[in-house]
Amino acid sequence: MPEHNRPAVADALNALLADSFALYLKTKNYHWHVQGPHFRELHLLFDEQATQILATTDLIAERVRKNGAATLRSIGDIGRRQSIRDDDMADGDAEAMVKTLAADNRTLLARLKEVKAAAERDGDIATSGLVDGWVDETEQRVWFLEATAGY
């Protein structure tokens, strides 16, 4: 298969991209609406994590294009592909926010493993290598959130 045409990798990357956007927006929502005695700590943590998640989106989309496919085009496209559920909660419980984000980052981690497996099956070492860094970042987010959940 030509190196520029890996539909399985591109499909897995587009699913990852959809979940990344969904997680980014949920994390920002929680950043904007967190309240309580741990407001400052969580407000800053959620913002740091949202920034990190958003930073990967362009890299993911560019890998889709380098694999010969089109990437996401709209919010509707994201909605059709995402597995991370939206949350319209405002003024929610801070502890619930932390636990939800930890679980959602674990979902993203599973998506990353799907991308890694697809890339390795198709011999796409560039994508496989990039995923390693994204896995490390996601595992760190999970660690921080789970450590924070106990306050």
XYZ file of N, CA, C and O in Angstrom:
604
model
N 0.850 -1.184 0.000
C 0.000 0.000 0.000
C 0.889 1.239 0.000
O 1.843 1.310 0.770
N 0.570 2.219 -0.841
C 1.372 3.444 -0.843
C 1.352 4.111 0.535
O 0.344 4.084 1.225
N 2.472 4.704 0.901
C 2.574 5.313 2.224
C 1.597 6.453 2.433
O 1.274 6.786 3.555
N 1.118 7.052 1.359
C 0.215 8.189 1.506
C -1.254 7.778 1.486
O -2.128 8.624 1.484
N -1.559 6.489 1.490
C -2.943 6.039 1.438
C -3.155 4.919 2.457
O -3.071 3.752 2.133
N -3.437 5.300 3.677
C -3.662 4.338 4.757
C -5.031 4.640 5.371
O -5.125 5.307 6.406
N -6.111 4.156 4.754
C -7.448 4.515 5.239
C -7.742 4.057 6.665
O -8.432 4.758 7.404
N -7.236 2.908 7.080
C -7.500 2.439 8.447
C -6.858 3.371 9.469
O -7.458 3.680 10.504
N -5.652 3.817 9.176
C -4.969 4.752 10.085
C -5.713 6.085 10.106
O -5.960 6.657 11.170
N -6.088 6.568 8.932
C -6.808 7.846 8.855
C -8.140 7.770 9.597
O -8.513 8.716 10.316
N -8.861 6.674 9.453
C -10.134 6.525 10.171
C -9.918 6.530 11.677
O -10.668 7.174 12.420
N -8.915 5.817 12.138
C -8.618 5.784 13.570
C -8.195 7.173 14.063
O -8.596 7.596 15.154
N -7.410 7.875 13.255
C -6.999 9.232 13.629
C -8.181 10.189 13.678
O -8.268 11.037 14.566
N -9.102 10.071 12.725
C -10.277 10.944 12.741
C -11.151 10.684 13.962
O -11.701 11.623 14.551
N -11.277 9.431 14.379
C -12.018 9.121 15.602
C -11.309 9.724 16.813
O -11.951 10.293 17.711
N -9.987 9.620 16.830
C -9.195 10.231 17.899
C -9.368 11.745 17.901
O -9.526 12.364 18.959
N -9.375 12.336 16.723
C -9.540 13.784 16.620
C -10.901 14.223 17.145
O -11.012 15.210 17.875
N -11.947 13.477 16.806
C -13.287 13.801 17.298
C -13.327 13.736 18.821
O -13.870 14.645 19.479
N -12.751 12.687 19.389
C -12.727 12.581 20.841
C -11.848 13.657 21.482
O -12.159 14.143 22.571
N -10.790 14.039 20.809
C -9.929 15.104 21.338
C -10.687 16.422 21.407
O -10.606 17.141 22.412
N -11.437 16.746 20.362
C -12.237 17.974 20.385
C -13.323 17.902 21.454
O -13.565 18.877 22.176
N -13.981 16.749 21.578
C -15.022 16.594 22.594
C -14.439 16.756 23.996
O -15.022 17.431 24.853
N -13.278 16.141 24.232
C -12.643 16.253 25.543
C -12.131 17.663 25.795
O -12.234 18.176 26.914
N -11.605 18.299 24.769
C -11.158 19.683 24.918
C -12.312 20.578 25.373
O -12.188 21.326 26.346
N -13.439 20.481 24.676
C -14.565 21.355 24.999
C -15.135 21.054 26.388
O -15.476 21.962 27.141
N -15.200 19.779 26.742
C -15.692 19.423 28.075
C -14.742 19.958 29.144
O -15.181 20.495 30.169
N -13.451 19.831 28.916
C -12.466 20.314 29.882
C -12.564 21.823 30.028
O -12.498 22.362 31.144
N -12.743 22.531 28.917
C -12.910 23.996 28.981
C -14.206 24.361 29.692
O -14.242 25.315 30.476
N -15.274 23.620 29.426
C -16.541 23.862 30.112
C -16.343 23.759 31.619
O -16.794 24.628 32.372
N -15.663 22.712 32.052
C -15.422 22.551 33.478
C -14.512 23.659 34.004
O -14.713 24.145 35.119
N -13.535 24.062 33.238
C -12.654 25.181 33.602
C -13.480 26.449 33.848
O -13.269 27.160 34.825
N -14.424 26.698 32.967
C -15.246 27.910 33.082
C -16.254 27.842 34.230
O -16.652 28.874 34.765
N -16.694 26.645 34.620
C -17.807 26.524 35.547
C -17.475 25.898 36.898
O -18.357 25.775 37.740
N -16.237 25.495 37.115
C -15.903 24.884 38.401
C -16.080 25.907 39.525
O -15.840 27.105 39.339
N -16.532 25.417 40.664
C -16.719 26.260 41.852
C -16.310 25.476 43.082
O -16.117 24.268 43.021
N -16.219 26.159 44.183
C -15.982 25.486 45.448
C -14.626 25.794 46.036
O -13.864 26.616 45.510
N -14.310 25.095 47.127
C -13.082 25.405 47.868
C -11.809 25.113 47.084
O -10.752 25.656 47.415
N -11.891 24.306 46.056
C -10.703 23.985 45.256
C -10.753 24.680 43.894
O -10.105 24.236 42.947
N -11.502 25.767 43.835
C -11.704 26.468 42.565
C -10.396 26.773 41.853
O -10.202 26.403 40.704
N -9.507 27.479 42.504
C -8.281 27.925 41.831
C -7.464 26.752 41.316
O -7.033 26.739 40.159
N -7.249 25.753 42.141
C -6.472 24.580 41.748
C -7.096 23.901 40.529
O -6.403 23.583 39.549
N -8.404 23.673 40.568
C -9.074 22.974 39.465
C -9.197 23.853 38.229
O -9.042 23.376 37.106
N -9.480 25.116 38.436
C -9.575 26.056 37.319
C -8.271 26.047 36.517
O -8.285 25.961 35.281
N -7.153 26.104 37.195
C -5.847 26.097 36.529
C -5.530 24.732 35.920
O -5.016 24.650 34.799
N -5.826 23.658 36.639
C -5.572 22.312 36.136
C -6.369 22.058 34.861
O -5.822 21.573 33.858
N -7.653 22.383 34.878
C -8.494 22.151 33.705
C -8.010 22.985 32.512
O -8.014 22.509 31.378
N -7.570 24.205 32.773
C -7.076 25.041 31.677
C -5.791 24.474 31.085
O -5.631 24.428 29.863
N -4.871 24.036 31.941
C -3.626 23.421 31.463
C -3.928 22.197 30.605
O -3.336 22.004 29.538
N -4.847 21.372 31.087
C -5.163 20.149 30.356
C -5.866 20.449 29.045
O -5.577 19.821 28.026
N -6.777 21.404 29.039
C -7.468 21.771 27.801
C -6.470 22.283 26.763
O -6.541 21.916 25.581
N -5.532 23.093 27.198
C -4.511 23.622 26.292
C -3.681 22.495 25.693
O -3.396 22.492 24.490
N -3.318 21.527 26.503
C -2.529 20.389 26.030
C -3.321 19.567 25.019
O -2.794 19.158 23.983
N -4.587 19.322 25.297
C -5.428 18.542 24.384
C -5.585 19.277 23.053
O -5.436 18.677 21.984
N -5.881 20.566 23.110
C -6.059 21.342 21.875
C -4.787 21.346 21.033
O -4.853 21.287 19.804
N -3.639 21.376 21.681
C -2.363 21.412 20.952
C -2.159 20.167 20.093
O -1.465 20.220 19.070
N -2.761 19.053 20.465
C -2.591 17.828 19.671
C -3.507 17.780 18.460
O -3.240 17.013 17.532
N -4.575 18.572 18.450
C -5.568 18.430 17.385
C -4.995 18.712 16.000
O -5.298 17.979 15.055
N -4.184 19.724 15.871
C -3.612 20.035 14.556
C -2.660 18.931 14.105
O -2.646 18.551 12.933
N -1.902 18.396 15.041
C -0.979 17.306 14.703
C -1.741 16.060 14.248
O -1.334 15.384 13.292
N -2.836 15.768 14.921
C -3.657 14.612 14.534
C -4.232 14.831 13.141
O -4.161 13.945 12.277
N -4.802 16.013 12.911
C -5.404 16.304 11.602
C -4.363 16.245 10.482
O -4.646 15.731 9.385
N -3.175 16.744 10.745
C -2.127 16.692 9.722
C -1.709 15.258 9.417
O -1.412 14.931 8.274
N -1.734 14.384 10.426
C -1.426 12.963 10.166
C -2.512 12.335 9.291
O -2.221 11.505 8.445
N -3.757 12.731 9.492
C -4.840 12.237 8.628
C -4.545 12.618 7.184
O -4.612 11.779 6.278
N -4.209 13.880 6.971
C -3.933 14.372 5.614
C -2.705 13.683 5.024
O -2.694 13.324 3.855
N -1.685 13.467 5.842
C -0.482 12.783 5.357
C -0.768 11.326 5.015
O -0.017 10.714 4.261
N -1.850 10.795 5.565
C -2.264 9.433 5.247
C -3.277 9.400 4.105
O -3.925 8.381 3.876
N -3.396 10.503 3.380
C -4.182 10.527 2.153
C -5.679 10.638 2.317
O -6.427 10.300 1.402
N -6.141 11.114 3.452
C -7.582 11.199 3.693
C -7.989 12.610 4.094
O -7.147 13.441 4.435
N -9.273 12.841 4.037
C -9.835 14.110 4.522
C -10.032 13.992 6.030
O -10.264 12.905 6.562
N -9.947 15.111 6.695
C -10.150 15.126 8.135
C -11.519 15.725 8.462
O -12.307 16.010 7.568
N -11.786 15.892 9.733
C -13.076 16.398 10.178
C -13.355 17.773 9.579
O -12.441 18.576 9.410
N -14.641 18.024 9.310
C -15.014 19.267 8.650
C -15.986 20.130 9.451
O -16.223 21.273 9.085
N -16.592 19.572 10.500
C -17.636 20.332 11.190
C -17.892 19.757 12.580
O -17.454 18.653 12.907
N -18.659 20.512 13.353
C -19.093 20.036 14.662
C -19.950 18.778 14.490
O -19.852 17.840 15.270
N -20.776 18.758 13.444
C -21.591 17.574 13.172
C -20.738 16.349 12.899
O -21.064 15.240 13.343
N -19.655 16.535 12.160
C -18.737 15.437 11.870
C -18.112 14.919 13.166
O -17.996 13.715 13.383
N -17.746 15.835 14.035
C -17.214 15.437 15.345
C -18.270 14.630 16.097
O -17.981 13.560 16.628
N -19.490 15.134 16.124
C -20.569 14.473 16.849
C -20.841 13.060 16.362
O -21.167 12.173 17.154
N -20.714 12.845 15.068
C -20.949 11.510 14.515
C -19.839 10.526 14.873
O -20.064 9.325 14.885
N -18.642 11.026 15.162
C -17.488 10.147 15.390
C -17.063 10.023 16.847
O -16.342 9.103 17.201
N -17.461 10.947 17.695
C -16.951 10.960 19.064
C -17.551 9.835 19.898
O -18.698 9.443 19.724
N -16.725 9.319 20.814
C -17.220 8.354 21.793
C -17.271 8.980 23.186
O -17.941 8.460 24.067
N -16.586 10.092 23.375
C -16.649 10.828 24.634
C -17.924 11.656 24.615
O -18.144 12.450 23.696
N -18.737 11.449 25.618
C -20.046 12.104 25.667
C -19.909 13.573 26.066
O -19.092 13.923 26.907
N -20.759 14.393 25.459
C -20.823 15.807 25.813
C -21.402 15.961 27.216
O -22.092 15.076 27.721
N -21.139 17.106 27.825
C -21.697 17.430 29.133
C -22.006 18.916 29.147
O -21.091 19.735 29.127
N -23.275 19.247 29.184
C -23.703 20.642 29.192
C -23.793 21.204 30.604
O -24.341 22.288 30.803
N -23.237 20.484 31.558
C -23.321 20.876 32.952
C -22.641 22.225 33.189
O -21.543 22.481 32.729
N -23.337 23.049 33.906
C -22.766 24.289 34.440
C -23.022 24.250 35.942
O -24.037 23.711 36.389
N -22.129 24.788 36.709
C -22.272 24.822 38.162
C -22.373 23.425 38.754
O -23.112 23.194 39.707
N -21.615 22.488 38.194
C -21.647 21.122 38.687
C -20.710 20.910 39.853
O -19.960 21.796 40.263
N -20.766 19.729 40.365
C -19.938 19.317 41.474
C -18.487 19.157 41.007
O -18.223 18.422 40.055
N -17.572 19.823 41.675
C -16.163 19.806 41.271
C -15.582 18.398 41.294
O -14.848 18.003 40.380
N -15.917 17.627 42.307
C -15.384 16.265 42.394
C -15.897 15.412 41.234
O -15.147 14.628 40.649
N -17.157 15.590 40.866
C -17.714 14.856 39.720
C -17.007 15.257 38.431
O -16.761 14.413 37.568
N -16.674 16.532 38.308
C -15.949 16.995 37.123
C -14.604 16.290 37.004
O -14.230 15.819 35.930
N -13.876 16.231 38.102
C -12.559 15.605 38.104
C -12.675 14.133 37.719
O -11.925 13.634 36.862
N -13.620 13.444 38.315
C -13.799 12.012 38.028
C -14.232 11.782 36.583
O -13.774 10.829 35.935
N -15.102 12.640 36.081
C -15.545 12.512 34.691
C -14.388 12.720 33.735
O -14.220 11.951 32.773
N -13.576 13.728 33.985
C -12.435 13.978 33.101
C -11.412 12.855 33.170
O -10.805 12.505 32.156
N -11.223 12.271 34.332
C -10.311 11.132 34.432
C -10.817 9.975 33.574
O -10.060 9.371 32.813
N -12.110 9.683 33.668
C -12.692 8.600 32.872
C -12.613 8.916 31.379
O -12.300 8.038 30.560
N -12.880 10.152 31.015
C -12.831 10.531 29.599
C -11.412 10.473 29.049
O -11.207 10.104 27.891
N -10.439 10.823 29.850
C -9.050 10.704 29.405
C -8.661 9.240 29.244
O -7.881 8.895 28.358
N -9.231 8.358 30.063
C -8.993 6.923 29.880
C -9.630 6.444 28.566
O -9.064 5.597 27.869
N -10.788 7.000 28.221
C -11.419 6.689 26.926
C -10.521 7.154 25.786
O -10.328 6.433 24.805
N -9.960 8.340 25.918
C -9.041 8.844 24.906
C -7.812 7.953 24.800
O -7.309 7.694 23.698
N -7.352 7.460 25.913
C -6.206 6.542 25.933
C -6.519 5.279 25.123
O -5.671 4.804 24.356
N -7.721 4.775 25.251
C -8.123 3.600 24.458
C -8.127 3.932 22.967
O -7.689 3.117 22.144
N -8.581 5.108 22.606
C -8.549 5.540 21.202
C -7.113 5.619 20.704
O -6.821 5.244 19.569
N -6.237 6.142 21.532
C -4.833 6.234 21.152
C -4.247 4.856 20.876
O -3.486 4.673 19.919
N -4.613 3.895 21.689
C -4.126 2.525 21.479
C -4.669 1.944 20.174
O -3.970 1.188 19.491
N -5.895 2.319 19.799
C -6.449 1.880 18.514
C -5.658 2.482 17.354
O -5.370 1.797 16.365
N -5.308 3.750 17.473
C -4.506 4.404 16.434
C -3.140 3.736 16.339
O -2.648 3.442 15.239
N -2.526 3.482 17.476
C -1.204 2.840 17.508
C -1.257 1.485 16.809
O -0.392 1.163 15.984
N -2.274 0.698 17.116
C -2.402 -0.637 16.504
C -2.612 -0.522 14.995
O -1.988 -1.261 14.220
N -3.453 0.400 14.560
C -3.691 0.585 13.118
C -2.415 1.034 12.423
O -2.079 0.548 11.335
N -1.700 1.953 13.047
C -0.457 2.449 12.451
C 0.578 1.336 12.333
O 1.256 1.213 11.305
N 0.696 0.536 13.342
C 1.679 -0.546 13.303
C 1.297 -1.620 12.290
O 2.163 -2.163 11.608
N -0.005 -1.910 12.178
C -0.449 -2.882 11.163
C -0.109 -2.404 9.750
O 0.235 -3.197 8.888
N -0.218 -1.075 9.533
C 0.024 -0.528 8.201
C 1.453 -0.036 7.996
O 1.769 0.552 6.972
N 2.320 -0.248 8.970
C 3.716 0.161 8.828
C 3.919 1.667 8.861
O 4.910 2.177 8.338
N 3.012 2.393 9.490
C 3.101 3.853 9.587
C 3.864 4.209 10.859
O 3.278 4.513 11.895
N 5.186 4.168 10.764
C 6.007 4.389 11.954
C 5.958 5.840 12.445
O 6.140 6.090 13.632
N 5.703 6.777 11.539
C 5.615 8.176 11.962
C 4.415 8.387 12.885
O 4.541 8.998 13.951
N 3.259 7.877 12.477
C 2.077 7.997 13.331
C 2.284 7.225 14.630
O 1.974 7.724 15.715
N 2.813 6.029 14.537
C 3.055 5.209 15.721
C 3.934 5.951 16.726
O 3.648 5.961 17.924
N 4.976 6.595 16.236
C 5.871 7.345 17.114
C 5.197 8.540 17.759
O 5.403 8.813 18.950
N 4.375 9.259 16.996
C 3.658 10.408 17.557
C 2.702 9.977 18.659
O 2.565 10.652 19.681
N 2.052 8.847 18.442
C 1.075 8.357 19.418
C 1.740 8.108 20.770
O 1.133 8.360 21.819
N 2.976 7.658 20.778
C 3.669 7.400 22.039
C 3.692 8.641 22.928
O 3.425 8.561 24.126
N 3.993 9.789 22.343
C 4.007 11.032 23.113
C 2.624 11.420 23.606
O 2.455 11.880 24.739
N 1.620 11.227 22.753
C 0.241 11.558 23.141
C -0.254 10.631 24.248
O -1.004 11.065 25.132
N 0.170 9.375 24.209
C -0.186 8.434 25.278
C 0.412 8.915 26.593
O -0.266 8.938 27.626
N 1.671 9.316 26.573
C 2.326 9.789 27.785
C 1.599 11.009 28.355
O 1.357 11.087 29.564
N 1.227 11.953 27.511
C 0.499 13.142 27.966
C -0.854 12.759 28.567
O -1.255 13.304 29.599
N -1.542 11.837 27.923
C -2.856 11.422 28.404
C -2.739 10.682 29.731
O -3.535 10.914 30.654
N -1.749 9.808 29.841
C -1.536 9.109 31.117
C -1.215 10.093 32.238
O -1.658 9.922 33.378
N -0.468 11.140 31.919
C -0.168 12.144 32.939
C -1.433 12.888 33.356
O -1.629 13.151 34.549
N -2.310 13.208 32.394
C -3.567 13.874 32.751
C -4.407 12.984 33.664
O -4.973 13.453 34.655
N -4.488 11.700 33.326
C -5.243 10.764 34.161
C -4.642 10.729 35.564
O -5.373 10.795 36.572
N -3.347 10.628 35.656
C -2.662 10.586 36.947
C -2.991 11.830 37.777
O -3.348 11.740 38.953
N -2.860 13.020 37.163
C -3.143 14.259 37.883
C -4.600 14.301 38.349
O -4.883 14.695 39.482
N -5.515 13.910 37.483
C -6.932 13.955 37.841
C -7.249 12.957 38.938
O -7.982 13.276 39.880
N -6.713 11.746 38.834
C -6.987 10.750 39.875
C -6.356 11.143 41.203
O -6.954 10.921 42.260
N -5.174 11.749 41.174
C -4.543 12.213 42.414
C -5.330 13.378 43.009
O -5.425 13.511 44.223
N -5.916 14.191 42.145
C -6.695 15.345 42.582
C -8.064 14.914 43.118
O -8.619 15.582 43.994
N -8.595 13.823 42.617
C -9.937 13.379 43.004
C -10.052 13.167 44.516
O -11.117 13.337 45.089
N -8.950 12.819 45.154
C -8.970 12.633 46.602
C -8.744 13.922 47.368
O -8.896 13.956 48.571
N -8.358 14.982 46.642
C -7.991 16.274 47.232
C -7.009 16.038 48.347
O -6.906 16.526 49.352
